[in-house]
Amino acid sequence: MNKHDSERIRGMLEGLGMLEAATPEESDVVIFVTCCVRESADTKLYGHVMSLRNMPKREGSPLDERIIAVGGCIGQREGKALSQKMDHVNVVFGTRTIHMLPNLIDEAINGSASSNTSVDEGGKTFQLPIHRDASWAAWLPITFGCDNFCTYCIVPYVRGRESSRELEEVIEEAKGYVSDGVKEITLLGQNVNSYGRDLYGSPKFAEMLDAIDATGIERLRFATSHPKDLSDDVIERFASLGSLMPALHLPVQSGSDRVLSTMNRKYTRDHYLALIDKLREANPDIALSTDVIVGFPGETEEDFLDTLSLIDEVGYHQVFTFIYSKRSGTPAASYPDEVPREIAQDRFDRLLSVVEKRALEANSRDVGAIANVLFEGASKKDQGVLTGKTEKNQTVHVAGSGICPEDMAGKIARVKIEEAKTWYLKGQLL
Ligand code: SAH
Ligand code: SF4
């Protein structure tokens, strides 16, 4: 969601004649789009902002000083207080006031620190111009906010109550992307499965998938799915919709029923595993990924072993593993029986070794297969290597093709998979 918000900010500011600077030193305005889901992201923001404190303004800058704007979740949570904590922050905006950024920057240029983190402004970001990172891929938000209140999570407090965009409006946006040559659309929401509950006629998420498929888009993905709301209709679409890619991110968080209940996740381990069975019935080759938190307050060794066995049993392509981070204002912040850091770290390390083993096994099954790869350009590490994503969302590197990576960006081509690594594949263009 932050990447999408950043693309809107770039589009909006370019429309006003501003240009993106390559480095903070060369900039007149620096904008931070922040996250506060875990403490580490919070700490990073303060470090980055403080590093700008004594940076001289750009040579030739028409401004009296460099303008620093902080938005996203931390901006929302802190509001004006942020520019009191760090007095060189000139602008604070929130998760629902991105469209106000030009005015806020203008006010700051004219000398007054400005902030607007109102949550009553609605999610108007989608009405803004956009400059996408990749011309062939588009993020498409369908809901804003979250009503689930998992007890560890700050998101409902900083992104507000869940609200859905009108189905027709989303379809129009998708049609526009298809006619612009976009190959892949990723629908976004904190819980896409509850899409439409607040709209007249309660359109279902499965209907949304059908309608986006009908636009002629080549690749369709979505994130994130909450297991309590993943319906049989949606699962069936993995068998029937040509554009829906065979990959699903389905955060489990824990394999212990007791922990799932104190997390307020509203499903059991058995329910989750039954969903996995149904998904594999719909498409036996579907690639699954998940999120796991270790060290949630009260998590015992036995609870953790339940998580470990679930991860081993499912055999994910990718698992995002997190050590529980206490977020003030959430219910879990006051739960007793905090897990000591060393124990949480030990569990994290043990989990990672199972995750890595199973991810390598999952990738290894594709050696010898032919994959359709949407190329993105050059690999970060080697400018001569082409990189892209399979339909299952695996990263693929192709070396020695002799083709300029920029020429392949945005194109789909067939690749023979020759080698599997834990987090990527290697292959040759056919
Ligand atoms: N709405 C999405 C994304 C939520 S944030 C979802 O429900 O999946 C992404 C991930 O961050 C979560 O799935 C969870 O695993 C992790 N997370 C959220 N709050 C956390 C916390 N306080 N400590 C550690 N990890 C957390
Ligand atoms: Fe946070 Fe739960 Fe909402 Fe995801 S579903 S954003 S984890 S409260």
Tab-separated table of C-alpha atoms and ligand atoms in Angstrom:
chain	number	residue	atom	x	y	z
A	1	MET	CA	0.000	0.000	0.000
A	2	ASN	CA	2.892	2.349	0.760
A	3	LYS	CA	4.437	1.626	-2.634
A	4	HIS	CA	1.143	2.499	-4.260
A	5	ASP	CA	0.803	5.667	-2.159
A	6	SER	CA	4.352	6.630	-3.209
A	7	GLU	CA	3.464	6.196	-6.880
A	8	ARG	CA	0.471	8.512	-6.376
A	9	ILE	CA	2.631	11.096	-4.579
A	10	ARG	CA	5.170	11.009	-7.393
A	11	GLY	CA	2.421	11.388	-10.030
A	12	MET	CA	0.770	14.242	-8.170
A	13	LEU	CA	3.975	16.210	-7.541
A	14	GLU	CA	5.282	15.678	-11.083
A	15	GLY	CA	1.946	17.040	-12.310
A	16	LEU	CA	2.780	20.206	-10.382
A	17	GLY	CA	6.158	20.500	-12.098
A	18	MET	CA	8.378	18.864	-9.487
A	19	LEU	CA	11.012	16.306	-10.498
A	20	GLU	CA	12.252	13.280	-8.609
A	21	ALA	CA	15.760	13.786	-7.178
A	22	ALA	CA	18.274	10.935	-7.174
A	23	THR	CA	19.587	11.577	-3.653
A	24	PRO	CA	18.485	13.538	-0.563
A	25	GLU	CA	21.475	15.896	-1.093
A	26	GLU	CA	20.118	16.911	-4.516
A	27	SER	CA	16.569	17.450	-3.257
A	28	ASP	CA	14.605	20.483	-2.108
A	29	VAL	CA	11.826	18.381	-0.607
A	30	VAL	CA	12.144	14.958	1.041
A	31	ILE	CA	9.001	12.883	1.607
A	32	PHE	CA	8.866	9.840	3.877
A	33	VAL	CA	6.028	7.346	3.423
A	34	THR	CA	6.229	5.368	6.650
A	35	CYS	CA	5.160	2.142	8.327
A	36	CYS	CA	4.792	1.446	12.043
A	37	VAL	CA	3.706	-2.214	11.990
A	38	ARG	CA	6.887	-3.155	13.851
A	39	GLU	CA	9.183	-1.126	16.073
A	40	SER	CA	12.153	-1.550	13.705
A	41	ALA	CA	10.369	0.471	10.994
A	42	ASP	CA	9.605	3.179	13.544
A	43	THR	CA	13.222	3.408	14.670
A	44	LYS	CA	14.491	3.556	11.087
A	45	LEU	CA	12.320	6.561	10.304
A	46	TYR	CA	13.755	8.553	13.206
A	47	GLY	CA	17.294	7.637	12.071
A	48	HIS	CA	16.628	8.701	8.473
A	49	VAL	CA	14.965	11.976	9.449
A	50	MET	CA	17.706	12.847	11.939
A	51	SER	CA	20.380	12.201	9.287
A	52	LEU	CA	18.898	15.099	7.274
A	53	ARG	CA	19.063	17.527	10.162
A	54	ASN	CA	22.401	19.111	9.326
A	55	MET	CA	22.466	18.398	5.614
A	56	PRO	CA	23.070	21.694	3.760
A	57	LYS	CA	20.342	22.671	1.332
A	58	ARG	CA	20.891	21.956	-2.359
A	59	GLU	CA	23.151	24.380	-4.142
A	60	GLY	CA	20.905	26.685	-6.157
A	61	SER	CA	17.783	25.719	-4.215
A	62	PRO	CA	15.099	28.424	-4.443
A	63	LEU	CA	13.849	27.500	-0.935
A	64	ASP	CA	14.990	28.937	2.390
A	65	GLU	CA	15.494	25.427	3.716
A	66	ARG	CA	14.956	21.796	2.669
A	67	ILE	CA	11.325	20.772	3.299
A	68	ILE	CA	10.902	17.460	5.124
A	69	ALA	CA	7.507	15.776	4.993
A	70	VAL	CA	6.519	12.642	6.926
A	71	GLY	CA	3.373	10.719	6.006
A	72	GLY	CA	1.929	7.216	6.140
A	73	CYS	CA	1.305	5.345	9.355
A	74	ILE	CA	3.769	7.186	11.600
A	75	GLY	CA	2.527	10.557	10.360
A	76	GLN	CA	-1.012	9.399	11.103
A	77	ARG	CA	-0.162	8.160	14.582
A	78	GLU	CA	1.969	11.110	15.679
A	79	GLY	CA	0.311	14.045	13.901
A	80	LYS	CA	1.698	17.483	14.781
A	81	ALA	CA	3.675	16.019	17.674
A	82	LEU	CA	6.183	14.696	15.140
A	83	SER	CA	7.350	18.181	14.148
A	84	GLN	CA	7.636	19.010	17.828
A	85	LYS	CA	9.816	15.925	18.441
A	86	MET	CA	11.959	16.680	15.393
A	87	ASP	CA	11.727	20.390	14.701
A	88	HIS	CA	13.212	20.169	11.206
A	89	VAL	CA	10.116	18.209	10.057
A	90	ASN	CA	8.003	20.795	8.215
A	91	VAL	CA	5.030	18.727	7.016
A	92	VAL	CA	3.075	15.856	8.582
A	93	PHE	CA	0.396	14.061	6.576
A	94	GLY	CA	-1.597	10.902	7.260
A	95	THR	CA	-2.792	7.759	5.536
A	96	ARG	CA	-5.931	9.488	4.230
A	97	THR	CA	-4.632	12.976	3.445
A	98	ILE	CA	-2.122	12.280	0.663
A	99	HIS	CA	-4.103	14.481	-1.724
A	100	MET	CA	-3.460	17.438	0.594
A	101	LEU	CA	0.312	17.138	0.319
A	102	PRO	CA	0.779	19.892	-2.335
A	103	ASN	CA	-1.042	22.416	-0.146
A	104	LEU	CA	0.849	21.331	2.939
A	105	ILE	CA	4.196	21.651	1.123
A	106	ASP	CA	3.129	25.063	-0.147
A	107	GLU	CA	2.343	26.232	3.369
A	108	ALA	CA	5.709	24.942	4.565
A	109	ILE	CA	7.539	26.743	1.747
A	110	ASN	CA	5.811	29.887	2.904
A	111	GLY	CA	7.250	29.432	6.348
A	112	SER	CA	4.740	27.622	8.557
A	113	ALA	CA	5.027	24.023	9.739
A	114	SER	CA	1.866	22.309	8.511
A	115	SER	CA	0.049	19.076	9.246
A	116	ASN	CA	-3.175	17.313	8.369
A	117	THR	CA	-3.858	13.776	9.539
A	118	SER	CA	-7.645	13.890	9.493
A	119	VAL	CA	-9.235	10.464	8.972
A	120	ASP	CA	-12.471	11.958	7.652
A	121	GLU	CA	-10.998	12.706	4.271
A	122	GLY	CA	-11.766	9.234	2.886
A	123	GLY	CA	-9.238	7.296	0.825
A	124	LYS	CA	-9.017	9.773	-2.035
A	125	THR	CA	-5.611	8.599	-3.233
A	126	PHE	CA	-7.098	6.759	-6.201
A	127	GLN	CA	-8.346	9.998	-7.724
A	128	LEU	CA	-4.790	11.321	-7.952
A	129	PRO	CA	-2.435	11.154	-10.918
A	130	ILE	CA	0.019	8.267	-10.797
A	131	HIS	CA	3.596	7.594	-11.898
A	132	ARG	CA	4.100	3.840	-11.552
A	133	ASP	CA	7.486	2.296	-10.742
A	134	ALA	CA	7.044	-0.218	-13.564
A	135	SER	CA	5.003	0.578	-16.679
A	136	TRP	CA	3.835	-3.062	-16.929
A	137	ALA	CA	2.590	-3.539	-13.335
A	138	ALA	CA	-0.068	-1.712	-11.328
A	139	TRP	CA	-1.201	-1.821	-7.705
A	140	LEU	CA	-4.948	-1.368	-7.448
A	141	PRO	CA	-6.368	-0.663	-3.975
A	142	ILE	CA	-9.886	-2.000	-3.489
A	143	THR	CA	-10.317	-1.415	0.238
A	144	PHE	CA	-8.795	0.967	2.772
A	145	GLY	CA	-8.345	0.409	6.487
A	146	CYS	CA	-9.089	-2.698	8.528
A	147	ASP	CA	-11.819	-3.818	10.933
A	148	ASN	CA	-10.211	-7.011	12.177
A	149	PHE	CA	-8.327	-5.767	15.219
A	150	CYS	CA	-5.853	-8.605	15.554
A	151	THR	CA	-4.612	-7.908	19.068
A	152	TYR	CA	-0.962	-7.314	18.078
A	153	CYS	CA	-1.668	-5.008	15.141
A	154	ILE	CA	-1.532	-1.215	14.864
A	155	VAL	CA	-3.003	-1.056	11.328
A	156	PRO	CA	-6.684	-0.497	12.291
A	157	TYR	CA	-5.603	2.454	14.465
A	158	VAL	CA	-3.508	4.190	11.803
A	159	ARG	CA	-5.413	3.266	8.639
A	160	GLY	CA	-8.932	3.589	10.059
A	161	ARG	CA	-12.114	1.548	9.499
A	162	GLU	CA	-12.434	-0.630	6.427
A	163	SER	CA	-14.077	0.972	3.427
A	164	SER	CA	-14.476	-0.471	-0.070
A	165	ARG	CA	-14.236	1.316	-3.392
A	166	GLU	CA	-17.195	0.978	-5.756
A	167	LEU	CA	-16.864	-2.054	-8.031
A	168	GLU	CA	-17.450	-0.025	-11.223
A	169	GLU	CA	-14.785	2.478	-10.290
A	170	VAL	CA	-12.185	-0.274	-9.710
A	171	ILE	CA	-13.096	-1.941	-13.014
A	172	GLU	CA	-12.743	1.360	-14.872
A	173	GLU	CA	-9.296	1.845	-13.385
A	174	ALA	CA	-8.326	-1.716	-14.364
A	175	LYS	CA	-9.583	-1.183	-17.942
A	176	GLY	CA	-7.448	1.951	-18.142
A	177	TYR	CA	-4.385	-0.036	-17.085
A	178	VAL	CA	-5.068	-2.760	-19.644
A	179	SER	CA	-5.329	-0.198	-22.443
A	180	ASP	CA	-2.061	1.377	-21.202
A	181	GLY	CA	-0.329	-1.983	-21.738
A	182	VAL	CA	-0.163	-3.070	-18.089
A	183	LYS	CA	0.441	-6.844	-17.866
A	184	GLU	CA	-0.091	-7.447	-14.160
A	185	ILE	CA	-2.586	-5.982	-11.685
A	186	THR	CA	-2.330	-6.623	-7.944
A	187	LEU	CA	-5.513	-5.860	-6.004
A	188	LEU	CA	-4.736	-4.410	-2.578
A	189	GLY	CA	-6.480	-4.346	0.771
A	190	GLN	CA	-5.656	-5.312	4.348
A	191	ASN	CA	-8.223	-8.076	3.899
A	192	VAL	CA	-9.416	-8.262	0.295
A	193	ASN	CA	-11.817	-11.106	1.146
A	194	SER	CA	-14.128	-8.795	3.068
A	195	TYR	CA	-14.421	-6.462	0.053
A	196	GLY	CA	-17.885	-5.023	-0.572
A	197	ARG	CA	-19.524	-5.667	2.782
A	198	ASP	CA	-20.034	-1.935	3.278
A	199	LEU	CA	-21.349	-1.284	-0.254
A	200	TYR	CA	-24.924	-1.245	-1.568
A	201	GLY	CA	-25.750	-4.751	-2.869
A	202	SER	CA	-22.645	-6.157	-1.108
A	203	PRO	CA	-20.634	-7.165	-4.176
A	204	LYS	CA	-18.392	-10.133	-3.389
A	205	PHE	CA	-14.642	-10.341	-3.875
A	206	ALA	CA	-15.111	-13.308	-6.258
A	207	GLU	CA	-17.274	-11.064	-8.489
A	208	MET	CA	-14.503	-8.494	-8.455
A	209	LEU	CA	-12.037	-11.155	-9.631
A	210	ASP	CA	-14.385	-12.157	-12.477
A	211	ALA	CA	-14.800	-8.552	-13.560
A	212	ILE	CA	-11.069	-7.808	-13.551
A	213	ASP	CA	-10.374	-11.041	-15.441
A	214	ALA	CA	-12.893	-9.913	-18.066
A	215	THR	CA	-10.858	-6.739	-18.762
A	216	GLY	CA	-8.329	-8.948	-20.561
A	217	ILE	CA	-5.488	-8.405	-18.048
A	218	GLU	CA	-2.795	-11.066	-18.429
A	219	ARG	CA	-1.842	-11.501	-14.783
A	220	LEU	CA	-4.000	-10.894	-11.736
A	221	ARG	CA	-2.869	-11.150	-8.109
A	222	PHE	CA	-4.198	-9.921	-4.757
A	223	ALA	CA	-2.987	-9.239	-1.216
A	224	THR	CA	-3.820	-9.764	1.559
A	225	SER	CA	-6.250	-12.578	2.321
A	226	HIS	CA	-7.518	-13.211	5.829
A	227	PRO	CA	-8.106	-16.981	6.336
A	228	LYS	CA	-11.359	-16.390	8.238
A	229	ASP	CA	-12.899	-14.766	5.135
A	230	LEU	CA	-11.394	-16.775	2.267
A	231	SER	CA	-14.524	-18.205	0.625
A	232	ASP	CA	-14.979	-21.322	-1.500
A	233	ASP	CA	-15.988	-19.004	-4.379
A	234	VAL	CA	-12.621	-17.293	-4.313
A	235	ILE	CA	-10.755	-20.602	-4.001
A	236	GLU	CA	-12.638	-21.906	-7.042
A	237	ARG	CA	-11.375	-18.928	-9.086
A	238	PHE	CA	-7.856	-20.394	-8.832
A	239	ALA	CA	-9.179	-23.247	-10.995
A	240	SER	CA	-11.376	-21.277	-13.367
A	241	LEU	CA	-9.901	-17.815	-14.032
A	242	GLY	CA	-7.179	-17.733	-16.664
A	243	SER	CA	-5.591	-14.501	-15.435
A	244	LEU	CA	-5.531	-15.354	-11.715
A	245	MET	CA	-1.943	-16.365	-11.009
A	246	PRO	CA	-1.328	-19.629	-9.089
A	247	ALA	CA	0.104	-17.962	-5.994
A	248	LEU	CA	-1.557	-16.970	-2.731
A	249	HIS	CA	-0.315	-15.150	0.349
A	250	LEU	CA	-2.369	-16.476	3.261
A	251	PRO	CA	-1.004	-15.215	6.601
A	252	VAL	CA	-1.349	-17.834	9.337
A	253	GLN	CA	0.505	-15.983	12.161
A	254	SER	CA	0.601	-19.062	14.436
A	255	GLY	CA	-0.093	-22.794	14.317
A	256	SER	CA	-1.444	-22.908	17.877
A	257	ASP	CA	-5.204	-22.573	18.444
A	258	ARG	CA	-4.592	-21.004	21.830
A	259	VAL	CA	-2.333	-18.290	20.381
A	260	LEU	CA	-4.631	-17.739	17.375
A	261	SER	CA	-7.438	-17.109	19.815
A	262	THR	CA	-5.484	-14.563	21.908
A	263	MET	CA	-4.404	-12.920	18.649
A	264	ASN	CA	-8.142	-12.588	17.787
A	265	ARG	CA	-7.579	-14.233	14.403
A	266	LYS	CA	-11.006	-15.975	14.459
A	267	TYR	CA	-9.939	-19.264	12.807
A	268	THR	CA	-8.349	-22.484	13.998
A	269	ARG	CA	-5.365	-24.446	12.779
A	270	ASP	CA	-7.732	-27.075	11.327
A	271	HIS	CA	-9.742	-24.472	9.456
A	272	TYR	CA	-6.543	-23.037	7.996
A	273	LEU	CA	-5.238	-26.451	6.925
A	274	ALA	CA	-8.614	-27.280	5.352
A	275	LEU	CA	-8.283	-24.091	3.258
A	276	ILE	CA	-4.848	-25.238	2.083
A	277	ASP	CA	-6.339	-28.588	1.019
A	278	LYS	CA	-9.105	-26.857	-0.924
A	279	LEU	CA	-6.636	-24.514	-2.611
A	280	ARG	CA	-4.496	-27.469	-3.694
A	281	GLU	CA	-7.597	-29.236	-4.967
A	282	ALA	CA	-8.390	-26.165	-7.075
A	283	ASN	CA	-4.797	-25.993	-8.338
A	284	PRO	CA	-2.291	-28.672	-7.216
A	285	ASP	CA	0.625	-26.471	-8.289
A	286	ILE	CA	-0.410	-23.314	-6.381
A	287	ALA	CA	2.496	-21.556	-4.610
A	288	LEU	CA	1.672	-20.532	-1.060
A	289	SER	CA	3.263	-17.908	1.154
A	290	THR	CA	2.477	-16.741	4.666
A	291	ASP	CA	3.344	-14.472	7.613
A	292	VAL	CA	4.288	-15.847	11.043
A	293	ILE	CA	4.824	-14.068	14.344
A	294	VAL	CA	6.947	-15.773	17.008
A	295	GLY	CA	7.186	-14.696	20.642
A	296	PHE	CA	3.603	-13.417	20.983
A	297	PRO	CA	2.867	-12.846	24.717
A	298	GLY	CA	2.157	-16.166	26.421
A	299	GLU	CA	3.503	-18.291	23.534
A	300	THR	CA	4.866	-21.504	25.101
A	301	GLU	CA	7.362	-23.932	23.601
A	302	GLU	CA	4.414	-26.212	22.859
A	303	ASP	CA	2.587	-23.412	21.022
A	304	PHE	CA	5.720	-22.706	19.033
A	305	LEU	CA	6.099	-26.381	18.103
A	306	ASP	CA	2.548	-26.233	16.728
A	307	THR	CA	3.645	-23.354	14.487
A	308	LEU	CA	6.779	-25.203	13.415
A	309	SER	CA	4.803	-28.325	12.485
A	310	LEU	CA	2.227	-26.325	10.514
A	311	ILE	CA	4.958	-24.598	8.506
A	312	ASP	CA	6.608	-27.952	7.859
A	313	GLU	CA	3.309	-29.557	6.885
A	314	VAL	CA	2.186	-26.887	4.404
A	315	GLY	CA	5.553	-26.490	2.637
A	316	TYR	CA	5.383	-22.816	1.651
A	317	HIS	CA	7.320	-21.200	-1.176
A	318	GLN	CA	7.927	-18.205	1.080
A	319	VAL	CA	7.344	-17.327	4.735
A	320	PHE	CA	7.729	-13.828	6.170
A	321	THR	CA	8.814	-14.407	9.751
A	322	PHE	CA	8.569	-11.759	12.447
A	323	ILE	CA	9.483	-11.550	16.094
A	324	TYR	CA	6.515	-10.074	17.969
A	325	SER	CA	6.921	-6.326	18.375
A	326	LYS	CA	4.952	-4.570	21.106
A	327	ARG	CA	2.869	-1.742	19.629
A	328	SER	CA	1.539	0.697	22.149
A	329	GLY	CA	-2.232	1.182	21.979
A	330	THR	CA	-2.914	-2.400	20.847
A	331	PRO	CA	-4.558	-4.885	23.276
A	332	ALA	CA	-1.549	-7.266	23.242
A	333	ALA	CA	0.727	-4.484	24.518
A	334	SER	CA	-0.746	-5.047	27.977
A	335	TYR	CA	-0.791	-8.874	27.858
A	336	PRO	CA	1.233	-10.657	30.547
A	337	ASP	CA	3.891	-13.314	30.010
A	338	GLU	CA	6.070	-11.521	27.502
A	339	VAL	CA	8.457	-13.947	25.829
A	340	PRO	CA	12.094	-13.055	26.606
A	341	ARG	CA	14.013	-11.764	23.591
A	342	GLU	CA	16.548	-14.659	23.568
A	343	ILE	CA	13.756	-17.248	23.524
A	344	ALA	CA	11.915	-15.434	20.735
A	345	GLN	CA	15.158	-15.169	18.746
A	346	ASP	CA	15.860	-18.877	19.231
A	347	ARG	CA	12.353	-19.751	17.999
A	348	PHE	CA	12.802	-17.396	15.052
A	349	ASP	CA	16.073	-19.127	14.068
A	350	ARG	CA	14.575	-22.611	14.367
A	351	LEU	CA	11.594	-21.518	12.302
A	352	LEU	CA	13.816	-20.036	9.618
A	353	SER	CA	15.710	-23.265	9.089
A	354	VAL	CA	12.432	-25.156	8.436
A	355	VAL	CA	11.192	-22.330	6.192
A	356	GLU	CA	14.390	-22.374	4.128
A	357	LYS	CA	14.433	-26.149	3.781
A	358	ARG	CA	10.836	-26.291	2.578
A	359	ALA	CA	11.231	-23.245	0.260
A	360	LEU	CA	14.197	-24.891	-1.463
A	361	GLU	CA	12.208	-28.122	-1.844
A	362	ALA	CA	9.273	-26.190	-3.333
A	363	ASN	CA	11.522	-24.409	-5.854
A	364	SER	CA	13.390	-27.629	-6.684
A	365	ARG	CA	10.186	-29.216	-7.952
A	366	ASP	CA	10.292	-26.761	-10.864
A	367	VAL	CA	13.728	-27.730	-12.150
A	368	GLY	CA	13.278	-28.970	-15.700
A	369	ALA	CA	9.927	-27.213	-16.090
A	370	ILE	CA	9.148	-24.380	-18.486
A	371	ALA	CA	7.902	-21.197	-16.834
A	372	ASN	CA	6.266	-18.101	-18.256
A	373	VAL	CA	8.295	-15.217	-16.849
A	374	LEU	CA	7.310	-11.551	-16.726
A	375	PHE	CA	10.665	-9.791	-17.003
A	376	GLU	CA	11.477	-6.733	-14.903
A	377	GLY	CA	14.922	-5.743	-16.222
A	378	ALA	CA	18.437	-6.308	-14.912
A	379	SER	CA	19.151	-8.162	-11.687
A	380	LYS	CA	20.207	-5.844	-8.849
A	381	LYS	CA	23.500	-7.691	-8.408
A	382	ASP	CA	24.495	-8.148	-12.051
A	383	GLN	CA	23.465	-5.722	-14.800
A	384	GLY	CA	23.976	-8.443	-17.437
A	385	VAL	CA	21.477	-10.840	-15.840
A	386	LEU	CA	17.771	-10.655	-16.721
A	387	THR	CA	15.340	-10.982	-13.833
A	388	GLY	CA	11.621	-11.558	-13.665
A	389	LYS	CA	8.764	-13.399	-11.968
A	390	THR	CA	7.116	-16.721	-12.788
A	391	GLU	CA	3.352	-17.117	-12.594
A	392	LYS	CA	3.935	-18.573	-9.110
A	393	ASN	CA	5.730	-15.333	-8.192
A	394	GLN	CA	9.175	-16.944	-7.958
A	395	THR	CA	12.108	-14.735	-8.918
A	396	VAL	CA	14.007	-16.082	-11.942
A	397	HIS	CA	17.479	-15.038	-13.124
A	398	VAL	CA	18.576	-15.608	-16.699
A	399	ALA	CA	22.302	-15.159	-17.417
A	400	GLY	CA	24.142	-15.084	-20.730
A	401	SER	CA	21.123	-14.363	-22.949
A	402	GLY	CA	22.957	-11.510	-24.686
A	403	ILE	CA	19.727	-9.503	-24.575
A	404	CYS	CA	19.738	-6.012	-23.081
A	405	PRO	CA	17.694	-6.304	-19.820
A	406	GLU	CA	15.880	-3.028	-20.542
A	407	ASP	CA	14.548	-4.499	-23.804
A	408	MET	CA	13.008	-7.433	-21.945
A	409	ALA	CA	11.393	-5.351	-19.183
A	410	GLY	CA	7.629	-5.794	-19.243
A	411	LYS	CA	7.732	-8.751	-21.646
A	412	ILE	CA	6.553	-12.284	-20.907
A	413	ALA	CA	8.769	-15.090	-22.253
A	414	ARG	CA	9.284	-18.806	-21.690
A	415	VAL	CA	12.205	-19.911	-19.552
A	416	LYS	CA	13.559	-23.417	-18.997
A	417	ILE	CA	14.270	-23.729	-15.270
A	418	GLU	CA	17.710	-25.250	-14.682
A	419	GLU	CA	18.559	-24.624	-11.048
A	420	ALA	CA	16.668	-23.940	-7.818
A	421	LYS	CA	17.917	-21.836	-4.904
A	422	THR	CA	16.029	-21.118	-1.683
A	423	TRP	CA	14.670	-17.746	-2.798
A	424	TYR	CA	15.071	-17.816	-6.598
A	425	LEU	CA	15.420	-19.932	-9.732
A	426	LYS	CA	17.961	-19.865	-12.559
A	427	GLY	CA	17.111	-20.699	-16.153
A	428	GLN	CA	17.595	-20.082	-19.871
A	429	LEU	CA	15.356	-18.227	-22.310
A	430	LEU	CA	13.682	-20.478	-24.853
B	1	SAH	N1	-3.439	-7.001	6.619
B	1	SAH	C1	-2.374	-7.839	6.342
B	1	SAH	C2	-1.028	-7.228	6.675
B	1	SAH	C3	-0.777	-6.827	8.050
B	1	SAH	S1	0.807	-6.285	8.459
B	1	SAH	C4	-2.641	-9.167	7.030
B	1	SAH	O1	-3.509	-9.276	7.842
B	1	SAH	O2	-1.963	-10.104	6.692
B	1	SAH	C5	1.841	-7.562	7.811
B	1	SAH	C6	2.311	-8.574	8.791
B	1	SAH	O3	3.062	-7.962	9.825
B	1	SAH	C7	1.226	-9.336	9.533
B	1	SAH	O4	0.691	-10.381	8.787
B	1	SAH	C8	1.946	-9.841	10.773
B	1	SAH	O5	2.554	-11.087	10.540
B	1	SAH	C9	3.042	-8.792	10.953
B	1	SAH	N2	2.779	-7.986	12.151
B	1	SAH	C10	1.756	-7.126	12.355
B	1	SAH	N3	1.848	-6.580	13.588
B	1	SAH	C11	2.951	-7.115	14.174
B	1	SAH	C12	3.566	-6.959	15.438
B	1	SAH	N4	3.062	-6.160	16.373
B	1	SAH	N5	4.707	-7.665	15.681
B	1	SAH	C13	5.234	-8.490	14.747
B	1	SAH	N6	4.697	-8.673	13.546
B	1	SAH	C14	3.555	-7.999	13.248
B	2	SF4	FE1	-3.597	-6.086	11.136
B	2	SF4	FE2	-5.172	-8.211	11.410
B	2	SF4	FE3	-6.028	-6.090	10.007
B	2	SF4	FE4	-4.062	-7.625	9.015
B	2	SF4	S1	-6.183	-8.263	9.422
B	2	SF4	S2	-4.112	-5.385	9.092
B	2	SF4	S3	-2.942	-8.232	10.844
B	2	SF4	S4	-5.608	-6.154	12.205
